[in-house]
Coordinates of C-alpha atoms in Angstrom, one line a residue:
M1 CA 3.5 -26.0 16.4
N2 CA 2.3 -22.9 18.1
D3 CA 2.9 -19.2 17.3
T4 CA 4.7 -18.3 20.5
P5 CA 7.1 -15.5 19.7
T6 CA 10.7 -15.7 20.5
Q7 CA 10.9 -12.0 21.4
P8 CA 9.3 -10.1 24.3
T9 CA 5.7 -9.6 23.3
L10 CA 3.7 -6.5 23.1
P11 CA 2.2 -4.5 24.7
P12 CA 5.3 -2.6 25.8
E13 CA 5.2 0.1 28.5
N14 CA 1.5 1.2 28.4
L15 CA -1.2 -1.4 28.0
D16 CA -4.0 1.0 28.4
G17 CA -2.6 3.4 25.8
L18 CA -2.1 0.6 23.3
N19 CA -5.6 -0.7 23.8
A20 CA -6.9 2.8 23.2
L21 CA -5.0 3.1 19.9
L22 CA -6.4 -0.3 18.8
N23 CA -9.9 0.8 19.7
R24 CA -9.4 3.8 17.5
L25 CA -8.4 1.6 14.6
V26 CA -11.6 -0.3 15.0
A27 CA -13.5 3.0 15.1
A28 CA -11.7 4.1 11.9
R29 CA -12.9 1.0 10.1
R30 CA -16.4 1.8 11.3
E31 CA -16.3 5.4 10.2
I32 CA -15.0 4.6 6.8
G33 CA -17.9 2.2 6.4
K34 CA -20.3 5.1 6.8
A35 CA -19.2 6.5 3.4
V36 CA -17.8 3.4 1.6
V37 CA -20.2 0.5 1.1
G38 CA -18.6 -2.9 1.2
Q39 CA -14.9 -3.2 0.3
E40 CA -14.1 -4.5 3.8
A41 CA -11.0 -6.3 2.6
V42 CA -9.7 -3.2 0.8
V43 CA -10.3 -1.0 3.9
E44 CA -8.4 -3.4 6.0
Q45 CA -5.5 -3.5 3.6
L46 CA -5.3 0.3 3.4
L47 CA -5.3 0.6 7.2
T48 CA -2.7 -2.1 7.4
A49 CA -0.5 -0.3 4.9
I50 CA -0.8 3.1 6.7
I51 CA 0.2 1.7 10.1
S52 CA 3.0 -0.3 8.4
G53 CA 4.4 2.9 6.9
G54 CA 4.0 1.7 3.3
H55 CA 2.2 2.9 0.1
V56 CA -0.5 1.2 -1.9
L57 CA -1.1 0.7 -5.6
L58 CA -4.9 0.6 -6.2
E59 CA -6.3 -1.2 -9.2
G60 CA -9.9 -1.1 -10.2
A61 CA -12.3 -0.1 -12.9
P62 CA -13.6 3.5 -13.1
G63 CA -16.4 4.4 -10.7
V64 CA -15.8 1.8 -8.1
G65 CA -15.1 4.4 -5.4
K66 CA -11.3 4.6 -5.3
T67 CA -11.2 8.4 -4.9
L68 CA -14.0 8.3 -2.3
L69 CA -12.2 5.7 -0.3
V70 CA -9.0 7.7 -0.2
R71 CA -10.8 11.0 0.7
T72 CA -12.7 9.2 3.5
L73 CA -9.5 7.8 4.8
G74 CA -8.1 11.3 5.0
A75 CA -11.1 12.6 6.8
V76 CA -11.1 9.7 9.4
T77 CA -7.3 10.0 10.1
G78 CA -7.2 13.8 10.1
L79 CA -4.4 13.8 7.6
D80 CA -3.9 16.5 4.9
F81 CA -5.1 15.2 1.6
A82 CA -4.1 16.1 -2.0
R83 CA -4.9 14.6 -5.4
I84 CA -2.9 14.6 -8.6
Q85 CA -4.5 13.6 -11.9
F86 CA -1.6 12.1 -13.8
T87 CA -1.6 12.9 -17.5
P88 CA 1.1 12.5 -20.3
D89 CA 2.0 16.2 -20.1
L90 CA 2.5 16.2 -16.3
M91 CA 6.1 17.3 -15.4
P92 CA 8.1 16.2 -12.3
A93 CA 8.0 19.7 -10.9
D94 CA 4.2 19.5 -11.0
V95 CA 4.5 16.7 -8.4
T96 CA 7.5 17.8 -6.3
G97 CA 7.3 21.6 -6.7
G98 CA 10.0 23.8 -8.1
L99 CA 11.7 27.2 -8.1
A100 CA 9.8 30.3 -9.1
L101 CA 10.6 34.0 -9.4
T102 CA 8.6 35.9 -6.8
P103 CA 8.5 39.7 -6.3
N104 CA 9.3 40.8 -2.7
A105 CA 6.9 43.5 -1.7
Q106 CA 9.3 44.9 0.9
T107 CA 12.5 45.1 -1.1
G108 CA 11.0 45.5 -4.6
R109 CA 13.3 42.8 -5.9
T110 CA 12.4 39.6 -7.6
E111 CA 13.6 36.5 -5.6
V112 CA 13.9 32.8 -6.3
E113 CA 11.5 30.9 -4.1
F114 CA 10.7 27.2 -3.8
R115 CA 7.0 26.5 -4.2
P116 CA 6.1 23.1 -2.8
G117 CA 4.2 20.7 -5.0
P118 CA 1.2 18.5 -4.0
I119 CA 3.6 15.8 -2.7
F120 CA 4.0 18.0 0.4
T121 CA 1.0 16.4 2.0
Q122 CA 0.2 13.4 4.2
I123 CA -2.2 11.5 2.0
L124 CA -1.6 11.8 -1.7
L125 CA -3.9 10.2 -4.3
A126 CA -1.9 9.7 -7.5
D127 CA -4.8 9.1 -9.9
E128 CA -4.0 7.0 -13.0
I129 CA -0.2 7.0 -12.3
N130 CA 0.5 5.0 -15.5
R131 CA -0.7 7.8 -17.7
A132 CA 2.3 10.0 -16.8
T133 CA 5.7 9.6 -18.4
P134 CA 8.4 7.5 -16.7
K135 CA 10.3 10.6 -15.7
T136 CA 7.3 12.0 -13.8
Q137 CA 6.6 8.6 -12.3
S138 CA 10.2 8.4 -11.1
A139 CA 9.9 11.8 -9.4
L140 CA 7.0 10.6 -7.3
L141 CA 8.4 7.2 -6.5
E142 CA 11.8 8.7 -5.4
A143 CA 10.0 11.1 -3.1
M144 CA 8.0 8.1 -1.7
Q145 CA 11.1 6.1 -1.0
E146 CA 13.4 8.8 0.3
R147 CA 10.6 10.9 2.0
T148 CA 12.5 14.0 0.8
V149 CA 12.5 16.3 -2.2
T150 CA 15.8 17.8 -3.5
V151 CA 15.8 21.0 -5.7
S152 CA 19.0 22.9 -6.6
G153 CA 21.0 21.2 -3.9
R154 CA 18.4 21.9 -1.2
T155 CA 16.8 18.8 0.4
M156 CA 13.4 19.2 2.1
A157 CA 11.7 16.6 4.2
L158 CA 8.2 15.6 3.4
P159 CA 5.5 15.6 6.0
E160 CA 5.0 12.6 8.3
P161 CA 3.3 10.3 8.0
L162 CA 3.4 10.1 4.2
F163 CA 0.9 7.7 2.6
V164 CA 0.7 7.6 -1.2
L165 CA -2.1 5.7 -3.0
A166 CA -1.6 5.4 -6.7
T167 CA -4.4 4.2 -8.9
Q168 CA -4.3 2.2 -12.2
N169 CA -7.2 1.6 -14.6
P170 CA -6.9 -2.0 -15.8
I171 CA -9.3 -1.4 -18.7
E172 CA -7.9 1.5 -20.7
M173 CA -4.3 0.7 -21.4
E174 CA -3.8 2.8 -24.6
G175 CA -1.5 5.8 -24.1
T176 CA -0.2 4.5 -20.7
Y177 CA 3.3 3.9 -19.5
Q178 CA 3.6 0.7 -17.5
L179 CA 5.4 1.0 -14.2
P180 CA 8.7 -0.8 -14.3
E181 CA 9.0 -3.8 -11.9
A182 CA 11.7 -2.0 -9.8
Q183 CA 9.3 0.9 -9.2
V184 CA 6.2 -1.2 -8.6
D185 CA 8.3 -3.0 -5.9
R186 CA 8.3 0.3 -3.9
F187 CA 4.6 -0.2 -3.1
L188 CA 3.9 -2.2 0.0
M189 CA 0.7 -3.5 -1.4
K190 CA -1.2 -3.8 -4.7
T191 CA -4.9 -3.8 -3.8
V192 CA -7.5 -4.8 -6.3
V193 CA -10.8 -2.9 -5.8
A194 CA -13.5 -5.4 -7.0
F195 CA -16.8 -4.5 -8.6
P196 CA -19.6 -4.4 -5.9
S197 CA -22.1 -7.1 -5.5
E198 CA -25.8 -6.7 -6.2
D199 CA -26.6 -5.9 -2.5
E200 CA -23.7 -3.5 -2.2
L201 CA -24.6 -1.7 -5.5
D202 CA -28.2 -1.4 -4.2
A203 CA -26.9 0.1 -0.9
I204 CA -24.6 2.5 -2.9
L205 CA -27.5 3.7 -5.0
D206 CA -29.6 4.3 -1.8
Q207 CA -26.8 6.1 -0.1
T208 CA -25.6 8.3 -3.0
T209 CA -28.7 9.4 -4.8
G210 CA -30.7 10.8 -1.9
T211 CA -30.5 13.9 0.2
H212 CA -28.4 12.4 3.1
V213 CA -24.6 12.7 2.7
A214 CA -22.6 10.5 5.1
A215 CA -20.0 12.4 7.1
P216 CA -17.4 10.2 8.7
N217 CA -15.8 11.5 11.9
Q218 CA -12.1 11.9 12.6
V219 CA -11.0 9.3 15.1
L220 CA -7.2 9.2 14.6
S221 CA -4.4 11.9 14.4
A222 CA -1.1 12.1 12.7
A223 CA 0.7 11.6 16.0
E224 CA -1.3 8.5 16.7
I225 CA -0.6 7.0 13.3
L226 CA 3.1 7.6 13.8
E227 CA 2.9 5.8 17.2
L228 CA 1.0 2.9 15.5
Q229 CA 3.8 2.7 12.9
R230 CA 6.3 2.4 15.7
L231 CA 4.3 -0.2 17.5
T232 CA 3.8 -2.2 14.3
R233 CA 7.5 -2.8 13.9
A234 CA 7.6 -3.9 17.5
V235 CA 5.1 -6.7 17.0
P236 CA 7.1 -9.9 17.4
I237 CA 6.9 -12.8 14.9
A238 CA 7.8 -16.4 15.9
S239 CA 11.1 -17.7 14.5
H240 CA 9.5 -20.6 12.7
L241 CA 7.1 -18.2 10.9
R242 CA 9.9 -16.0 9.9
R243 CA 11.8 -19.0 8.6
M244 CA 8.7 -20.1 6.7
V245 CA 8.6 -16.8 4.9
A246 CA 12.3 -17.1 3.9
R247 CA 11.7 -20.7 2.7
F248 CA 8.6 -19.6 0.7
V249 CA 10.4 -16.7 -1.0
I250 CA 13.3 -19.0 -2.1
A251 CA 10.7 -21.4 -3.4
T252 CA 9.4 -18.7 -5.8
Q253 CA 12.8 -18.3 -7.5
P254 CA 12.9 -20.0 -10.9
D255 CA 16.7 -20.5 -10.9
G256 CA 16.8 -21.6 -7.2
K257 CA 18.1 -25.0 -6.2
G258 CA 15.2 -27.5 -6.1
A259 CA 12.7 -25.1 -7.7
A260 CA 9.4 -26.8 -8.6
K261 CA 9.0 -27.5 -12.3
R262 CA 6.0 -25.1 -12.6
I263 CA 8.2 -22.3 -11.1
A264 CA 11.2 -23.1 -13.3
D265 CA 9.0 -23.3 -16.4
Y266 CA 6.7 -20.3 -16.0
V267 CA 8.3 -17.7 -13.7
R268 CA 10.4 -14.8 -14.8
F269 CA 11.1 -13.2 -11.4
G270 CA 10.3 -14.6 -8.0
V271 CA 9.5 -12.6 -4.9
S272 CA 12.3 -10.2 -3.9
P273 CA 13.8 -9.7 -0.5
R274 CA 11.9 -6.5 -0.2
G275 CA 8.8 -8.6 -0.9
A276 CA 9.7 -10.8 2.1
Q277 CA 10.1 -7.7 4.3
S278 CA 6.8 -6.3 3.1
L279 CA 5.0 -9.6 3.8
V280 CA 6.3 -9.7 7.4
L281 CA 5.7 -6.0 8.0
A282 CA 2.1 -6.1 6.7
A283 CA 1.4 -9.2 8.7
K284 CA 2.5 -7.3 11.8
G285 CA 0.1 -4.5 10.9
R286 CA -2.7 -6.9 10.3
A287 CA -2.1 -8.5 13.7
L288 CA -2.5 -5.1 15.4
I289 CA -5.7 -4.3 13.5
E290 CA -7.1 -7.7 14.7
G291 CA -6.2 -6.7 18.3
R292 CA -3.3 -9.2 18.7
Y293 CA 0.2 -8.6 19.8
N294 CA 2.1 -11.2 17.8
V295 CA 1.9 -12.4 14.2
S296 CA 0.0 -15.6 13.3
L297 CA -0.1 -17.8 10.3
D298 CA -3.5 -16.3 9.4
D299 CA -2.0 -12.8 9.3
L300 CA 0.7 -13.9 6.8
E301 CA -1.9 -15.6 4.6
A302 CA -4.3 -12.6 4.7
V303 CA -1.6 -10.2 3.3
L304 CA 0.1 -12.7 1.0
L305 CA -1.5 -11.7 -2.2
P306 CA -1.8 -7.9 -1.6
T307 CA 1.9 -7.7 -0.7
L308 CA 3.3 -10.1 -3.4
R309 CA 1.0 -10.1 -6.5
H310 CA 3.0 -7.2 -8.0
R311 CA 6.3 -8.7 -7.2
F312 CA 5.9 -12.1 -8.9
Q313 CA 6.4 -12.0 -12.7
L314 CA 5.5 -14.8 -15.2
N315 CA 7.7 -15.3 -18.3
Y316 CA 6.4 -15.4 -21.8
E317 CA 5.6 -19.1 -21.6
G318 CA 3.6 -18.6 -18.5
I319 CA 1.6 -15.8 -20.1
A320 CA 1.1 -17.7 -23.3
E321 CA -0.2 -20.7 -21.4
G322 CA -2.6 -18.6 -19.4
V323 CA -1.0 -19.5 -16.0
D324 CA -2.7 -17.8 -13.0
A325 CA 0.2 -16.1 -11.2
E326 CA -1.8 -15.5 -8.0
D327 CA -2.9 -19.1 -7.9
M328 CA 0.8 -20.2 -8.3
L329 CA 1.8 -18.0 -5.4
L330 CA -0.9 -19.5 -3.2
Q331 CA 0.0 -23.0 -4.2
T332 CA 3.6 -22.4 -3.5
W333 CA 2.8 -20.9 -0.1
R334 CA 0.6 -23.8 0.8
G335 CA 3.3 -26.3 -0.1
V336 CA 5.7 -24.5 2.2
A337 CA 3.3 -23.7 5.1
H338 CA 1.2 -26.8 5.1
G339 CA 3.2 -29.4 3.2
P340 CA 2.1 -31.5 0.3
K341 CA -1.4 -32.9 0.5

């Protein structure tokens, strides 16, 4: 069975323009690599997310370069960058902005004025999001979903493109507020930033403890990213691959008809319809990054875990038995995509 799409294939009206955009994506990966050693898979996932119009939840130990990665992404794309350090006393208005009394120098009167918060940017790093209260988390996630902020009946659109990267520290969990499943589901991907290898760590030490400071160049613009987001949605996917995704998502439901015993015994929540949408959309973005104009099986498999690991919940029995949720996801996918061995 081939991957021939059932829809008209890309490129659309301008082949040269599309190829130029794809070349800039390749250049963006190269420029990020000037400042960020290793983490090629993480960089690919972030670029995939940004051209797919989604947000990313980054998880990694302190000091593995999450903030550097996001700052570098902002420099390479030319997008405005802001950072919020989430703490237990952070209020929703500290994220979205709020009303303030401001003296008017011309009239001498005090007027009510809206002061935008740090969410009014294009790339936002929400550092240690799980340290803020659920009310503050909800304010950020609502803005991410709706792309607007409403204060006193006035609705204001956020800048486009908007790309939020929220970090979680998996080590220190005391004093944190775990994100509810419904809110975690708003993130297109959950990306795990692994500890560097010995060679990568040696290169990091060489690069960061000397006198030379890497300075990545801007190779993309906001307008080009918006165009890439439009093109990503236009990437076709073959009908049999789309049906495969639907069959796989149904296979992850513990109360589904014909659910495998391990799914019925150990899974609390399977992959949601939004998870299926995220899987297909991210696969389209990955196809563009790889320079192809239709989704392949490899694209789906490459983004499977990043898009679904935070949408697949074990029950108490599964946790107690030490079941590996990611391995169960992969095994279920292989059973659907490749059949029983």
